[in-house]
Coordinates of C-alpha atoms in Angstrom, one line a residue:
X76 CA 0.0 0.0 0.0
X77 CA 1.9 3.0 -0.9
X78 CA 0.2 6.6 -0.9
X79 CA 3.0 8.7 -2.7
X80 CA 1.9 9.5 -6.1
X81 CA 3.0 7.7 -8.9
X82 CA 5.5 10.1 -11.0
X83 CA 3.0 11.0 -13.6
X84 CA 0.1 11.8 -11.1
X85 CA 2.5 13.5 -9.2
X86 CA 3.3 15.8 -12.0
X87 CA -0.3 16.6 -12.8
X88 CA -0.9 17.8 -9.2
X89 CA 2.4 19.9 -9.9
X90 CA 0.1 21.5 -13.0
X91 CA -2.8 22.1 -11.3
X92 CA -0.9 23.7 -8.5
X93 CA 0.4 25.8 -10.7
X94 CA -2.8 26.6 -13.0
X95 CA -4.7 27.6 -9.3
X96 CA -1.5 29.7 -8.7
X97 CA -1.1 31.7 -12.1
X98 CA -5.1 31.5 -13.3
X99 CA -7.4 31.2 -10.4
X100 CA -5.4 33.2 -7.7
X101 CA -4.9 36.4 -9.5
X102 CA -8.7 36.6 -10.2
X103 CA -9.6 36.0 -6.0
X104 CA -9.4 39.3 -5.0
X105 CA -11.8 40.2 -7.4
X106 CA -14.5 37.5 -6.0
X107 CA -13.3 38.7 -2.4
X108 CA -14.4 42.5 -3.1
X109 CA -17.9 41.3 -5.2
X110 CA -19.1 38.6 -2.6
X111 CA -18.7 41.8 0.0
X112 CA -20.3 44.1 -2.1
X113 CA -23.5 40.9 -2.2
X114 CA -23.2 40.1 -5.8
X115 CA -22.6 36.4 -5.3
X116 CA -19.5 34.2 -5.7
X117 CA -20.3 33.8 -9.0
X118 CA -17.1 35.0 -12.1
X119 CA -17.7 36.6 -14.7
X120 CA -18.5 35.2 -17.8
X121 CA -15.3 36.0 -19.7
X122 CA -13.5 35.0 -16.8
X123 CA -15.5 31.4 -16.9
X124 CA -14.6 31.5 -20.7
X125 CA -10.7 32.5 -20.0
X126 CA -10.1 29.9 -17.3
X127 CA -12.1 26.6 -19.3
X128 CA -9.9 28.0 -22.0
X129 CA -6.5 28.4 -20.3
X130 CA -7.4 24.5 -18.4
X131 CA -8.4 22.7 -22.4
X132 CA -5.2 24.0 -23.5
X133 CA -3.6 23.1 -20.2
X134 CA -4.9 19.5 -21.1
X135 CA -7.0 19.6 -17.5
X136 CA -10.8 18.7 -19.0
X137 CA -12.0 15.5 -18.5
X138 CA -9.5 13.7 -16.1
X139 CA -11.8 11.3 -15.2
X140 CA -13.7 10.7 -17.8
X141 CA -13.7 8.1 -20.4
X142 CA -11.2 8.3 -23.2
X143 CA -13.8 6.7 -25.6
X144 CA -15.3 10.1 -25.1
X145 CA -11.9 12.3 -24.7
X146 CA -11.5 11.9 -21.1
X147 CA -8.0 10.5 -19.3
X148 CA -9.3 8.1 -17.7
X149 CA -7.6 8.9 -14.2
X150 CA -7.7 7.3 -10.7
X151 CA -9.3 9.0 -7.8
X152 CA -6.3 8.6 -6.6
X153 CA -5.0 10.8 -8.6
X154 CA -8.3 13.3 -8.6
X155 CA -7.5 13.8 -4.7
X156 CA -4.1 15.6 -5.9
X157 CA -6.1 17.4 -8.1
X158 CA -8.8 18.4 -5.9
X159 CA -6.9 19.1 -3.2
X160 CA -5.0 21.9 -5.4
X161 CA -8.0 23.5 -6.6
X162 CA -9.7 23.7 -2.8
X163 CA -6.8 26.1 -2.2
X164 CA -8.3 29.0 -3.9
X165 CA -11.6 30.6 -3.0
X166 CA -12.2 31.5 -6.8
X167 CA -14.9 29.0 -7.2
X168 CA -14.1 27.1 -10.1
X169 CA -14.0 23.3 -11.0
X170 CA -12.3 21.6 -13.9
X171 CA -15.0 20.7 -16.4
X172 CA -17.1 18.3 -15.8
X173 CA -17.7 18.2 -12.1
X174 CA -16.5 14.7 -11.1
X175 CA -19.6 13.5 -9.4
X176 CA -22.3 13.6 -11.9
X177 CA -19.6 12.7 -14.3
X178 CA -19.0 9.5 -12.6
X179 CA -22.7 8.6 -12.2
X180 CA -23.1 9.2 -15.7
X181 CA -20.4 6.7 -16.6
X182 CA -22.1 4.4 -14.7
X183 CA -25.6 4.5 -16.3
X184 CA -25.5 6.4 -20.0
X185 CA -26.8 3.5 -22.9
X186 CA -25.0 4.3 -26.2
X187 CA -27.5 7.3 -27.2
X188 CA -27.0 8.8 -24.2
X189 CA -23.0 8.9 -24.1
X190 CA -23.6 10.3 -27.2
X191 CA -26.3 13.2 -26.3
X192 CA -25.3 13.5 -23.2
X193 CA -21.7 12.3 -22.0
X194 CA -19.8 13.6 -24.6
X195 CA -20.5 17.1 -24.7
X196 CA -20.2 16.8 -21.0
X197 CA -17.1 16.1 -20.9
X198 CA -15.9 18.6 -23.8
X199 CA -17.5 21.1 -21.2
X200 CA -20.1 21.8 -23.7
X201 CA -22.3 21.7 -21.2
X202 CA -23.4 22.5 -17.4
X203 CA -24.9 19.7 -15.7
X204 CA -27.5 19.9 -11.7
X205 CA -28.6 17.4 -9.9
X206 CA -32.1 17.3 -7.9
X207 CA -32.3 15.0 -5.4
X208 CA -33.4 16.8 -1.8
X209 CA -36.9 17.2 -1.3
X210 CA -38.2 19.9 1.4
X211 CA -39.2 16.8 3.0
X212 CA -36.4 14.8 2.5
X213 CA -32.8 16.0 2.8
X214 CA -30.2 13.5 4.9
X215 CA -32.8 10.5 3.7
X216 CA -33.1 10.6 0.0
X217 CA -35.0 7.2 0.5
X218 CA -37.4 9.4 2.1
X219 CA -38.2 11.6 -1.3
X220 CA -41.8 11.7 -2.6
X221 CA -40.9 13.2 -5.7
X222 CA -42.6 10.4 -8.3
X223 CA -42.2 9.8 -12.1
X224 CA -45.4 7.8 -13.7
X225 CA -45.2 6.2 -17.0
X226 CA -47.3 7.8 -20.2
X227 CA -46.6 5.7 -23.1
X228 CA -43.3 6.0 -23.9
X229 CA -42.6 9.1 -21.9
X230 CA -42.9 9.5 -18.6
X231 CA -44.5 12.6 -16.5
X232 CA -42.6 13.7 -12.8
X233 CA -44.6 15.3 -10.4
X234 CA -42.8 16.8 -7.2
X235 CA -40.5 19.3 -5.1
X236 CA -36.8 19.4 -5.3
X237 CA -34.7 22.3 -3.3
X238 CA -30.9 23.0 -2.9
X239 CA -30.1 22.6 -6.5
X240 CA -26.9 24.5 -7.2
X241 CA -27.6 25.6 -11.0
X242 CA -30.6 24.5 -11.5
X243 CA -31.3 28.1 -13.5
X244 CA -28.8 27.3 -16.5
X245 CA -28.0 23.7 -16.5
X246 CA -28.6 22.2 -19.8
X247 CA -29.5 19.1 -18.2
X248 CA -30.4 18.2 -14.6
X249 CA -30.2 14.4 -13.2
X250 CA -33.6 13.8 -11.4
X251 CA -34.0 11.5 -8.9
X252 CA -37.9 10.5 -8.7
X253 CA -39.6 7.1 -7.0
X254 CA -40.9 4.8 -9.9
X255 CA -42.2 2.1 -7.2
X256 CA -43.5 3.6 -4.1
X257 CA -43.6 -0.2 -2.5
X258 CA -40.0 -0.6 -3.4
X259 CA -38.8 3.0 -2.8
X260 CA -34.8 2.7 -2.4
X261 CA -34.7 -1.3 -2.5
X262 CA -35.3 -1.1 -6.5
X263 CA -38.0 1.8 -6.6
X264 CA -36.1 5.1 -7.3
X265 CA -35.2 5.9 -10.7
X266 CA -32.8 8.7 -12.1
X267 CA -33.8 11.0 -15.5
X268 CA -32.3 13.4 -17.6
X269 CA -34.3 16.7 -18.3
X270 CA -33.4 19.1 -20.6
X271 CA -33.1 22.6 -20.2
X272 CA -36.7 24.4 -20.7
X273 CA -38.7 21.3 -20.5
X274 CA -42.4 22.0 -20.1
X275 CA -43.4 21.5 -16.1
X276 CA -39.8 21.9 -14.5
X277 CA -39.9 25.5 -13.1
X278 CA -37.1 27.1 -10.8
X279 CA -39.3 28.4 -8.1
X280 CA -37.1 30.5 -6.3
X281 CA -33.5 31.5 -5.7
X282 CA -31.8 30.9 -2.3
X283 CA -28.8 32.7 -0.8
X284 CA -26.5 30.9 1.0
X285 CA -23.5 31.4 3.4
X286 CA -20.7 32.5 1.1
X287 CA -22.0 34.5 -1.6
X288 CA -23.4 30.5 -3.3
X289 CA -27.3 30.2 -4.5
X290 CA -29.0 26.9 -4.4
X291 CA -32.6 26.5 -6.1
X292 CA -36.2 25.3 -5.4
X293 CA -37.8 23.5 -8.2
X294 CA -41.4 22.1 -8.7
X295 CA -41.9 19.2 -11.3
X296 CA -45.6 20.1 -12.2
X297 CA -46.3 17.4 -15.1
X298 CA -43.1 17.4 -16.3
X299 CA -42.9 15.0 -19.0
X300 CA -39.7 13.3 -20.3
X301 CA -39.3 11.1 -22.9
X302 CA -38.6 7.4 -22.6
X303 CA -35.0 7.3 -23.6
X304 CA -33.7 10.0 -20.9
X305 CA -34.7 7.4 -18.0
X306 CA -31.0 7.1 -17.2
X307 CA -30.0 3.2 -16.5
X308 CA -32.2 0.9 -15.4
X309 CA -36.0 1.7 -14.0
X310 CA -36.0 1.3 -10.2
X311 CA -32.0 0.7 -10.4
X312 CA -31.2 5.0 -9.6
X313 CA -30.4 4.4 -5.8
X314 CA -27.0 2.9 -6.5
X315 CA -25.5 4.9 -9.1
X316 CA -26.9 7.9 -7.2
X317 CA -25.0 7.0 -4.1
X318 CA -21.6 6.6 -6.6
X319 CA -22.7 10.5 -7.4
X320 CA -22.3 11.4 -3.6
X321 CA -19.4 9.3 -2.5
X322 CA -17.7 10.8 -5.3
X323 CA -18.8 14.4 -4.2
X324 CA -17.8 13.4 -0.5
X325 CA -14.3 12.1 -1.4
X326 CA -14.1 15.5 -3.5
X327 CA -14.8 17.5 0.0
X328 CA -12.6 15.8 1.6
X329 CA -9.9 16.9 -0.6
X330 CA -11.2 20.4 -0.8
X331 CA -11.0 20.7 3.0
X332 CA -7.4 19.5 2.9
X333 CA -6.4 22.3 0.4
X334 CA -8.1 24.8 2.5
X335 CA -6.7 23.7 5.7
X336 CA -3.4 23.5 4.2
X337 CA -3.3 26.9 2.8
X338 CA -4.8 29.0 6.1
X339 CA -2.3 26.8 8.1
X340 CA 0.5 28.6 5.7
X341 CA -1.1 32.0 6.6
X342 CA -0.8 31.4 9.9
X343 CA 2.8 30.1 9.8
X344 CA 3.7 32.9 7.9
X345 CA 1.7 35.6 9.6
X346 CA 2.5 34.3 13.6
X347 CA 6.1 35.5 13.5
X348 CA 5.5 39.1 12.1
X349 CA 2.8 39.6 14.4
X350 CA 3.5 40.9 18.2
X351 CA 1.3 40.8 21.2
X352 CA 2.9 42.6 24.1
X353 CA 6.3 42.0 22.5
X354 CA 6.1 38.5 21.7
X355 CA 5.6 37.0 18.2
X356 CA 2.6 35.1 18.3
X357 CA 5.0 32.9 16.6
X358 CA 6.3 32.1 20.8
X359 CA 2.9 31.8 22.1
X360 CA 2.7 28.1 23.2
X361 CA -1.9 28.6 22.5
X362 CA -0.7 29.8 18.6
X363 CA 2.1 27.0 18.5
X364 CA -0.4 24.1 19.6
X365 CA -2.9 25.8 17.2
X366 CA 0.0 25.0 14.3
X367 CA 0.8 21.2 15.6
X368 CA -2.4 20.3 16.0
X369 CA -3.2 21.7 12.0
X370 CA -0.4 20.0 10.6
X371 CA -1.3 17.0 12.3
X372 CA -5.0 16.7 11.6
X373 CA -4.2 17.5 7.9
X374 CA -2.0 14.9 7.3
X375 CA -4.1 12.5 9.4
X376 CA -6.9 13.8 6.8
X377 CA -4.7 13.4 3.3
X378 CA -3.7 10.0 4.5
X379 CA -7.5 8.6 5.2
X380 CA -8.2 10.3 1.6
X381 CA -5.8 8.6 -0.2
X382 CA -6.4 5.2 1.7
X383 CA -10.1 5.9 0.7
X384 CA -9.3 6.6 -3.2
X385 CA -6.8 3.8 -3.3
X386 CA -9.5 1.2 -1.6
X387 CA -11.8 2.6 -3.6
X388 CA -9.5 2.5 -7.1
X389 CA -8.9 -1.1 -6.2
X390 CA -13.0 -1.9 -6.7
X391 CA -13.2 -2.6 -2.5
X392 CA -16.6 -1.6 -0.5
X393 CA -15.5 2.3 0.9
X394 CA -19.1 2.9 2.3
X395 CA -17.3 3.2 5.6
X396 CA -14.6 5.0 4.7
X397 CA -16.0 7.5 2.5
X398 CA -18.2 8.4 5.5
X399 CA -15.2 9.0 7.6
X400 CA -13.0 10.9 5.6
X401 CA -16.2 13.4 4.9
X402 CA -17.2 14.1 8.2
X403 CA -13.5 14.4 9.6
X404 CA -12.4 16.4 7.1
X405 CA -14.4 19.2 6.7
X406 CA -14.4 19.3 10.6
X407 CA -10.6 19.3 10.2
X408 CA -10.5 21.8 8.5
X409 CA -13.5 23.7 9.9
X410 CA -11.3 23.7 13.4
X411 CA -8.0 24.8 11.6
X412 CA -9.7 27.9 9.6
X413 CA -11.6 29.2 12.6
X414 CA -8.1 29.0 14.5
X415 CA -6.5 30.9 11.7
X416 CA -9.1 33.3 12.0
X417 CA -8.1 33.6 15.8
X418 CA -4.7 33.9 14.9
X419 CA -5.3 37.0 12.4
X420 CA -7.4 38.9 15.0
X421 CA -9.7 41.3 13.9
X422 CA -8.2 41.1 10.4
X423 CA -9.4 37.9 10.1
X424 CA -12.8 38.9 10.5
X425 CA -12.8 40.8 7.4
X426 CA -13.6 40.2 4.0
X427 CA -10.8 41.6 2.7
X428 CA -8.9 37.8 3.4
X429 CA -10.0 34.7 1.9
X430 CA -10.4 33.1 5.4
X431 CA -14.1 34.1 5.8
X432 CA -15.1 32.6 2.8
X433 CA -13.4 28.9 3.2
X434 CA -15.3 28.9 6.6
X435 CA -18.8 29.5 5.2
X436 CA -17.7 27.1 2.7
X437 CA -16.9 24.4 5.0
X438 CA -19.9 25.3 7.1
X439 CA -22.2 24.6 4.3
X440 CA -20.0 21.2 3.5
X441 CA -20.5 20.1 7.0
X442 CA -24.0 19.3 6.1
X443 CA -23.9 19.3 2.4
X444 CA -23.6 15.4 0.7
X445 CA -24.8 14.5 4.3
X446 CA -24.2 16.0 7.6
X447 CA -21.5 15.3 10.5
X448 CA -24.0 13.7 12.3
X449 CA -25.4 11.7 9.8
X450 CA -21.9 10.1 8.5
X451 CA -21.2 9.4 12.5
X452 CA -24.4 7.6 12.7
X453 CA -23.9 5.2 9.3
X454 CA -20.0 4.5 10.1
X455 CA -21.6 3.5 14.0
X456 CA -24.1 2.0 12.4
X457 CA -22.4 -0.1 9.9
X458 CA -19.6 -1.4 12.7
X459 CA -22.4 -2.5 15.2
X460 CA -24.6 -3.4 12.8
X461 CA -27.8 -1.6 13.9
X462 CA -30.3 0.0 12.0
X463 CA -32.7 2.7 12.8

């Protein structure tokens, strides 16, 4: 079991590092000043154009994807390296296509779909969502009421969906509905593709998050899709949906360990510049146990990630640990930013340092893709063998 990087992964870490560094830093500021003005997090357009540019021609779309489709094909091993680079930097971007419904897509897509839909994904042609919360049912997606009828050939959705991030201009959104009500997540939840504009899927409403980030309410009012966007098997969505969320939890866990990393550097840099009563805080044993403890916990972190990706690469069951590397690291590295905030003083209660914004971030991972709590209870759960 070895958790160094092969030489070539290694080296594409080195890249990204270096494409956050030159393309994604320089443009943070910038996001800093309009998320405290309360335009959002969101860049600008040309910016979005200049960076999917500056990453195709950097050879950084489609790591993970298929290379039938003009993916690389790459490990998660080697997507933690990436991730944890990009979770540095507070301009939010993500190298196109977002890993998670990326990877539930391979799973499920029959030849017409990796055509229609797969493919131009992973050109970054287009912007996928993903519905799967209810108002009703959030930590327990088993619990959704959301249901998808057949009509013929088509089939019509009728339901609620909330906390959709894009949900306004994805071209396509992954819908998770219950086919067999009797069945529910045993073989009775089924996953669909609907396009853009389709007649009876309406964005109700726009919600502001922590962070400058806007999720979205949605109501599925007759919403009829045709027969061939049922994506996989009917009653067979659970699974591949779950593959979405490991994937998305393995991906916060990496992002927490780039965040971490970099606000432990701030501090390491900062502490020795900065006197209290004549002291460097730098010599102050609270500030000095604040830095052990960081540089501890993240390698603890990067360790249990890798382990996870490597199991996981390897075709073992991670159900356990993907659970425990999501709700330790974003605690992690919730703990490590609030310290470097402490550290910083009243500076670090500004908005005028990126600080601020990786701790609403982690705040809203924390729950996101399943909360602390929720991840303690399953990996309890799983080792005593319980169930609720």
């Amino acid at each position: 079991m070895d958790f160094e990087l092969s030489e070539e992964h290694r080296m594409l870490k080195d890249l990204v590092a270096r494409f956050v560094r030159d393309e994604l830093m320089p443009l943070e500021a910038g996001v800093l000043a309009r998320e405290a003005e309360g335009k959002g997090l969101a860049l600008e357009p040309g910016e979005h154009a200049r960076l999917d540019a500056k990453a195709r021609e950097l050879g950084l779309f489609g790591l993970d994807a298929p290379e039938d489709v003009g993916g690389s094909d790459l490990p998660m091993m080697a997507m933690v390296g990436v991730e944890e680079e990009i979770g540095r930097c507070m301009t939010p971007y993500t190298l196109p296509p977002d890993s998670p419904n990326l990877r539930m897509l391979m799973q499920t897509v029959n030849e017409q779909q990796r055509v229609a839909y797969l493919a131009p994904y992973v050109a970054g042609e287009t912007v996928s969502a993903i519905g799967i919360s209810e108002p009703g049912a959030g930590s327990d997606p088993a619990a959704m009421t959301t249901r998808a009828v057949r009509d013929g050939d088509d089939w019509v959705i009728n339901g609620r969906k909330i906390w959709i991030s894009r949900a306004d201009h994805a071209d396509f959104t992954i819908l998770m509905a219950v086919t067999d009500s009797e069945k529910r997540a045993r073989g009775g939840i089924s996953a669909f593709l609907v396009d853009k504009g389709t007649p009876g899927f309406n964005v109700l409403r726009r919600i502001p998050m922590i962070g400058g980030a806007y999720t979205y309410e949605i109501a599925l009012e007759d919403c009829r899709v045709e027969g061939w966007k049922l994506l996989g098997q009917e009653g067979a969505g659970f699974a591949p949906m779950q593959t979405r969320l490991g994937t998305r939890r393995i991906q916060m866990a990496a992002w927490s360990i780039g965040m971490a990393q970099r606000a432990l550097e701030m501090v390491i840099e900062y502490a020795p510049q900065r006197k209290t009563f004549g002291v460097p805080l730098s010599e102050r044993q609270a500030v000095q146990f604040w830095v052990s403890e960081a540089a501890t916990k993240i390698h603890a972190a990067r360790l249990m990630t890798y382990d996870c990706a490597w199991k996981l690469d390897q075709g073992r069951d991670v159900r356990n640990e993907i659970s425990m590397i999501k709700w330790f690291a974003t605690e992690m590295a919730w703990e490590t930013v609030d310290r470097a905030m402490q550290a910083f003083g009243a500076m670090g209660m500004t908005k005028e340092l990126p600080l601020q914004l990786m701790a609403a971030k982690l705040r809203t991972m924390r729950i996101y893709d399943g909360a602390t709590e929720i991840h303690k209870w399953v990996v309890a759960r799983n080792l005593l063998g319980t169930r609720k």
